[in-house]
CSV table of C-alpha atoms in Angstrom, one decimal:
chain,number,residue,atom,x,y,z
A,1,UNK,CA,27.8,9.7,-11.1
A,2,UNK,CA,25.8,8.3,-13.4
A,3,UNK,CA,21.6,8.9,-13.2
A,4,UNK,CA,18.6,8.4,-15.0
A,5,UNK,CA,17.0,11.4,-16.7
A,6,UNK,CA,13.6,11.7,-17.9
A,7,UNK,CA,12.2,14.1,-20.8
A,8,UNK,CA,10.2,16.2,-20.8
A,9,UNK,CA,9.9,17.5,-16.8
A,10,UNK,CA,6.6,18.8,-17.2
A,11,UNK,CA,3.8,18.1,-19.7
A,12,UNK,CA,0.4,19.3,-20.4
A,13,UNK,CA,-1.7,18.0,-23.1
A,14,UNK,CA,-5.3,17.7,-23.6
A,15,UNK,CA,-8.0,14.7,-22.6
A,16,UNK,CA,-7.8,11.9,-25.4
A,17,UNK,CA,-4.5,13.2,-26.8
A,18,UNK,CA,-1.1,11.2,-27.1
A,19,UNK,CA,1.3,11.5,-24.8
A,20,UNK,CA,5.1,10.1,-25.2
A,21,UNK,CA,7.1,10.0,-21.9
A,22,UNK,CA,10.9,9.6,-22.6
A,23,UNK,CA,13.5,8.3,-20.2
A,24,UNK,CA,17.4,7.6,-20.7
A,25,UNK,CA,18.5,4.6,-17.5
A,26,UNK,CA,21.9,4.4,-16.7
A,27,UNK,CA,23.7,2.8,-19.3
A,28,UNK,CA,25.0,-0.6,-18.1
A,29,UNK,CA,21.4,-1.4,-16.6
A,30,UNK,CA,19.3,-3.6,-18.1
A,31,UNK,CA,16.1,-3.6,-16.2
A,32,UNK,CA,13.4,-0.9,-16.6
A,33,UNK,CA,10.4,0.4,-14.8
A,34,UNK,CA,7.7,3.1,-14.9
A,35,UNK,CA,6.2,4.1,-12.1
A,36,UNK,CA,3.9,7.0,-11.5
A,37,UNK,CA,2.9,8.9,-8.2
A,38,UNK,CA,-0.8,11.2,-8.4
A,39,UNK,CA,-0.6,13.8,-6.0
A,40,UNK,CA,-0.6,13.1,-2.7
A,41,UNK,CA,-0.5,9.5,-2.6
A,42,UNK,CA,1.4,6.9,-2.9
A,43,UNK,CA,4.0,5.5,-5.4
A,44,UNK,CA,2.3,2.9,-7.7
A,45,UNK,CA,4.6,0.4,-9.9
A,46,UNK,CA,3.1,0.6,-13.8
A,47,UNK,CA,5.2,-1.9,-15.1
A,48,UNK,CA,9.1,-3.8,-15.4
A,49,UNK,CA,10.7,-4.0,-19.0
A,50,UNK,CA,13.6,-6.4,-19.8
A,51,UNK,CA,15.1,-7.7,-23.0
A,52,UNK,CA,12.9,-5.8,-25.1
A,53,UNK,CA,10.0,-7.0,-23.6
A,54,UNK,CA,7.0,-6.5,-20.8
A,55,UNK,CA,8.1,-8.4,-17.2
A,56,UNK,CA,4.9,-7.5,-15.4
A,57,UNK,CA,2.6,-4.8,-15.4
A,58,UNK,CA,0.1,-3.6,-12.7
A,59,UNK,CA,-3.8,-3.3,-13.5
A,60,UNK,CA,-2.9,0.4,-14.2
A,61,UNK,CA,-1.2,-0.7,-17.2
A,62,UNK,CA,-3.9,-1.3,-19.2
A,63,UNK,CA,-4.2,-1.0,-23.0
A,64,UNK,CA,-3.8,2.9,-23.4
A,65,UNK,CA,-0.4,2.1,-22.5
A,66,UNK,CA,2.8,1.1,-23.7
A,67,UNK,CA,6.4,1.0,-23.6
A,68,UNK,CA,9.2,0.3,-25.8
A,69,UNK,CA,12.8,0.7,-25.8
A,70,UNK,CA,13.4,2.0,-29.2
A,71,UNK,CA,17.2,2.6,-29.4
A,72,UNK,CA,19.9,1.6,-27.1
A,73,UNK,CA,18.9,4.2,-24.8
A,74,UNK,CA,15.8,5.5,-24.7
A,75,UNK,CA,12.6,3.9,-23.1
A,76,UNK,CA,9.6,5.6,-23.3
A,77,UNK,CA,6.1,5.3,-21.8
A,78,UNK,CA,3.2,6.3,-24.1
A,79,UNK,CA,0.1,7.0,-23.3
A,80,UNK,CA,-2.5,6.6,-26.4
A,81,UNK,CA,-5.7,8.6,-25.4
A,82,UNK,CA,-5.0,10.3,-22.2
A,83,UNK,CA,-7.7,10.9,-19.2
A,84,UNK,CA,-8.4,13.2,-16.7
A,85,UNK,CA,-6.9,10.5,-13.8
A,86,UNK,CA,-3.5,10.0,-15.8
A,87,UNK,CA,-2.5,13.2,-14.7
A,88,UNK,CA,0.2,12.3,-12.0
A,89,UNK,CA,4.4,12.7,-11.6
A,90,UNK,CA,5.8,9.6,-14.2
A,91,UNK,CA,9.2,8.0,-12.8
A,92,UNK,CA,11.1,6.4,-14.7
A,93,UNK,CA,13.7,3.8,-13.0
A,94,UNK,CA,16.2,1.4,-13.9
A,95,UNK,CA,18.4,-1.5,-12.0
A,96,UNK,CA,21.9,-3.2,-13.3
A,97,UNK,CA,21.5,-7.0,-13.9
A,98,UNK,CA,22.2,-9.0,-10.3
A,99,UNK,CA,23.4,-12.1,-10.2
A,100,UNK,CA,20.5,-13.1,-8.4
A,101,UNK,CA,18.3,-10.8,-6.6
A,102,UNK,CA,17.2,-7.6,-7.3
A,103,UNK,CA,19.6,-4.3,-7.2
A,104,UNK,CA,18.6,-1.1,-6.3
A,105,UNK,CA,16.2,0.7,-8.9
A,106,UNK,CA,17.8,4.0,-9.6
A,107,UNK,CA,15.2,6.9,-10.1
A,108,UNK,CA,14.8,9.6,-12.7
A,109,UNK,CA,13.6,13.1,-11.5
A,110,UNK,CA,10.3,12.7,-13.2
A,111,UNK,CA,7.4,14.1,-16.1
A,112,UNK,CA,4.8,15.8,-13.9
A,113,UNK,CA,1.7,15.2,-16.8
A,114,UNK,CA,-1.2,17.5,-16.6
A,115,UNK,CA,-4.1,16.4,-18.5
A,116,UNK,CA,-7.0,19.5,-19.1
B,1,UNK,CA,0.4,-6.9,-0.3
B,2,UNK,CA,3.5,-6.7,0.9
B,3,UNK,CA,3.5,-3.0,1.0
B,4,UNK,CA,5.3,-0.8,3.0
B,5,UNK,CA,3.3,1.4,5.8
B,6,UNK,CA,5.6,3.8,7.1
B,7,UNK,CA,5.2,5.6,11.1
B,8,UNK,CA,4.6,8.2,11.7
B,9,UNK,CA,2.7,9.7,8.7
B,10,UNK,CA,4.2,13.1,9.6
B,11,UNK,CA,7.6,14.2,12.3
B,12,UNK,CA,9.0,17.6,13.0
B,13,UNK,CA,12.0,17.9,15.0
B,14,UNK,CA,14.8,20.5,15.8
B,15,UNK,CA,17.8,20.7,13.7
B,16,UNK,CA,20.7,18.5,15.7
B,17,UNK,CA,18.0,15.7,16.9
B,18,UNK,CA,17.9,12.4,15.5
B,19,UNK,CA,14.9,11.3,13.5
B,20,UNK,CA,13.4,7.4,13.0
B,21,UNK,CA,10.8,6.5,11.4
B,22,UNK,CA,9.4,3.0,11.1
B,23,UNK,CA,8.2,1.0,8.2
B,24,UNK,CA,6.1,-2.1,8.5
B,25,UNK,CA,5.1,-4.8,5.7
B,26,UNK,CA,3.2,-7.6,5.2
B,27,UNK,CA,4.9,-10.1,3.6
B,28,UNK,CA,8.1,-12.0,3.4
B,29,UNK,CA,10.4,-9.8,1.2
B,30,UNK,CA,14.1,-9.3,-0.1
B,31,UNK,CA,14.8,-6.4,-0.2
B,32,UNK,CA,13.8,-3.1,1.8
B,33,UNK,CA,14.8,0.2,0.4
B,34,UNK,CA,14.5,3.8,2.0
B,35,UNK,CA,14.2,6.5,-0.6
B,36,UNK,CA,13.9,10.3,0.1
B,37,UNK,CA,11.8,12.8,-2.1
B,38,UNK,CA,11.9,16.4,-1.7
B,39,UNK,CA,8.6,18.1,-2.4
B,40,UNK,CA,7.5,17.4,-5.7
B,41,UNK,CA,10.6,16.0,-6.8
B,42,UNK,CA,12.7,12.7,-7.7
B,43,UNK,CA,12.8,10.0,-5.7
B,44,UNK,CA,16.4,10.0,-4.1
B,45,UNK,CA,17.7,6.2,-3.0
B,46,UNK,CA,19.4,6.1,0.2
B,47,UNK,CA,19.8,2.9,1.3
B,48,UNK,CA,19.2,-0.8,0.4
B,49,UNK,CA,18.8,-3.5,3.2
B,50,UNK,CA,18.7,-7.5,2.4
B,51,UNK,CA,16.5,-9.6,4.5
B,52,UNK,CA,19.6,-11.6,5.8
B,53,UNK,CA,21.1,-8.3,7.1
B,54,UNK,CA,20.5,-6.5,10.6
B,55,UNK,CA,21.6,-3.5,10.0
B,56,UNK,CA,23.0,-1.1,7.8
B,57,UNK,CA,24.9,2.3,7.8
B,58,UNK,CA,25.2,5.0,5.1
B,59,UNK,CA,27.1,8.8,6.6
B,60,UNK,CA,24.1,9.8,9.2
B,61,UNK,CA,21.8,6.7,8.1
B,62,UNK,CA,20.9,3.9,10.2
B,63,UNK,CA,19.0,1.1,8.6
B,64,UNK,CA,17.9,-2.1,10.8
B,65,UNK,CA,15.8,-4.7,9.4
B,66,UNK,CA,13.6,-7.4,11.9
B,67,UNK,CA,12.3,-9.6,9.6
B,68,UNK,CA,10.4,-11.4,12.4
B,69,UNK,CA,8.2,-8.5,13.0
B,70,UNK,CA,8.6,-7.6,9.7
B,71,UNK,CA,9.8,-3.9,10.0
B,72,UNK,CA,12.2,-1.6,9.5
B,73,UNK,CA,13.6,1.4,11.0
B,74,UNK,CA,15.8,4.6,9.3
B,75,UNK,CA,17.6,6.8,11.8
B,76,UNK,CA,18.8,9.8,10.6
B,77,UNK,CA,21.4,11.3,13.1
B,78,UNK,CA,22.2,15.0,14.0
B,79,UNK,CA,19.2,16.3,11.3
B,80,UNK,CA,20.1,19.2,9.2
B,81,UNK,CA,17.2,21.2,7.2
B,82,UNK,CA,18.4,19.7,4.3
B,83,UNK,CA,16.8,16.6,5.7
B,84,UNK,CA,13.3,18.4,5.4
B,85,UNK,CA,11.6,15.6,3.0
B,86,UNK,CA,9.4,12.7,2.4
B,87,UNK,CA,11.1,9.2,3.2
B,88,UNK,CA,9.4,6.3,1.9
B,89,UNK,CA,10.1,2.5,2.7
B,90,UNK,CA,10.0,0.2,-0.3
B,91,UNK,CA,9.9,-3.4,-0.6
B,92,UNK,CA,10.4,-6.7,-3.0
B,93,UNK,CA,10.6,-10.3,-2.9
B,94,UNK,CA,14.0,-10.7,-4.7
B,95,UNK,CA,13.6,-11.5,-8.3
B,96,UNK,CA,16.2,-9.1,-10.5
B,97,UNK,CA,13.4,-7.4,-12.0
B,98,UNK,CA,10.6,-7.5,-9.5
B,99,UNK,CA,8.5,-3.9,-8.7
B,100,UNK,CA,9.4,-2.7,-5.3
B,101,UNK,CA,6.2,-1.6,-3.4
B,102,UNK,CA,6.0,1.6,-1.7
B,103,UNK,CA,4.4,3.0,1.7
B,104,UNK,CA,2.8,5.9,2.0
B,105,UNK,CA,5.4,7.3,3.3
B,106,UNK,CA,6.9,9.6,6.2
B,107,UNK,CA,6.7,13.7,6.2
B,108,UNK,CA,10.0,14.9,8.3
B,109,UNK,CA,10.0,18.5,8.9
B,110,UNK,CA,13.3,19.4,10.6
B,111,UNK,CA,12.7,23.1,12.4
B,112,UNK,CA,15.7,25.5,12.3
């Protein structure tokens, strides 16, 4: 069955440093998502992606992030400077195109980021 | 927001009894979606409900939707260990690429 996987599973990096989130979605979907969940709480949307460009984002998204699908495949989630409170688990999902409505959002297992 | 606010926060049961657990929401929605994640893992879809459906069944799943109270209910039948997770509720208003909003979700502990 096809899934969406998500590179690397675990990632430690230092405050203010670069961090590049990878994720391959299931191959005949064309909608994309990040999510990310800290701790203990909740599951919080980041943002949607679709034909090569930003849907919505969520006020988490601000401008230390970014996305971009840069082959047929991959869609990554980079973070430019990171912080203390981006350390959380990083989903990755993706849907296949419905006619109308939304389809279910498939999940990837997830980048558990630590940031020191 | 039209998020998701599962009940209860936290269930144990014995192996072999059914579980439910509830998930209420705010506004009008499309879609509701059950999804299961073991501890500090994936998030595992089980089930998607539309908001002209009643109900819905997967194996041991039972989905029902009341959109005039606006909740939902998963029943899990004849609970194995395996089942030991977090189950969280998830909903959108229907566009093909809208977020879906999580609850907080449900701890189920099944007890051997």
């Amino acid at each position: 069955e096809p899934e969406v996987t998500q590179t690397p599973s675990h990632q430690v990096t230092q405050m203010g440093q670069e961090v590049i989130l990878r994720c391959v979605p299931i191959s005949n979907h064309l909608y994309f998502y990040w999510y990310r969940q800290i701790l203990g709480q909740k599951v919080e949307f980041l943002v949607s992606f679709y034909n090569n460009e930003i849907s919505e984002k969520s006020e988490i998204f601000d401008d230390q992030f970014s996305v971009e699908r840069p082959d047929g495949s991959n869609f990554t989630l980079k973070i430019r400077s990171t912080k203390l409170e981006d350390s959380a688990m990083y989903f990755c999902a993706s849907s296949e195109p419905g006619l109308q409505y939304q389809e279910t959002q498939y999940f990837g297992p997830g980048t558990r980021l630590l940031v020191l | 927001s039209q998020q998701g606010e599962e009940d209860p926060q936290a269930l144990s049961i014995q192996e072999g009894e059914n579980a439910t657990m509830n998930c209420s929401y705010k506004t009008s929605i499309n879609n509701l979606q059950w999804y299961r994640q073991n501890s500090g893992r994936g998030l595992v879809h089980l089930i998607l409900i539309r908001s002209n459906e009643r109900e819905k069944h997967s194996g041991r799943l039972r989905v029902t939707l009341d959109t005039s109270k606006k909740s939902s209910s998963l029943l899990i039948t004849a609970s194995r260990a395996a089942d030991t997770a977090s189950y969280f509720c998830a909903t959108d208003k229907g566009s093909r690429d809208d977020k879906i909003i999580f609850g907080k979700g449900t701890r189920l502990h099944i007890l051997p």
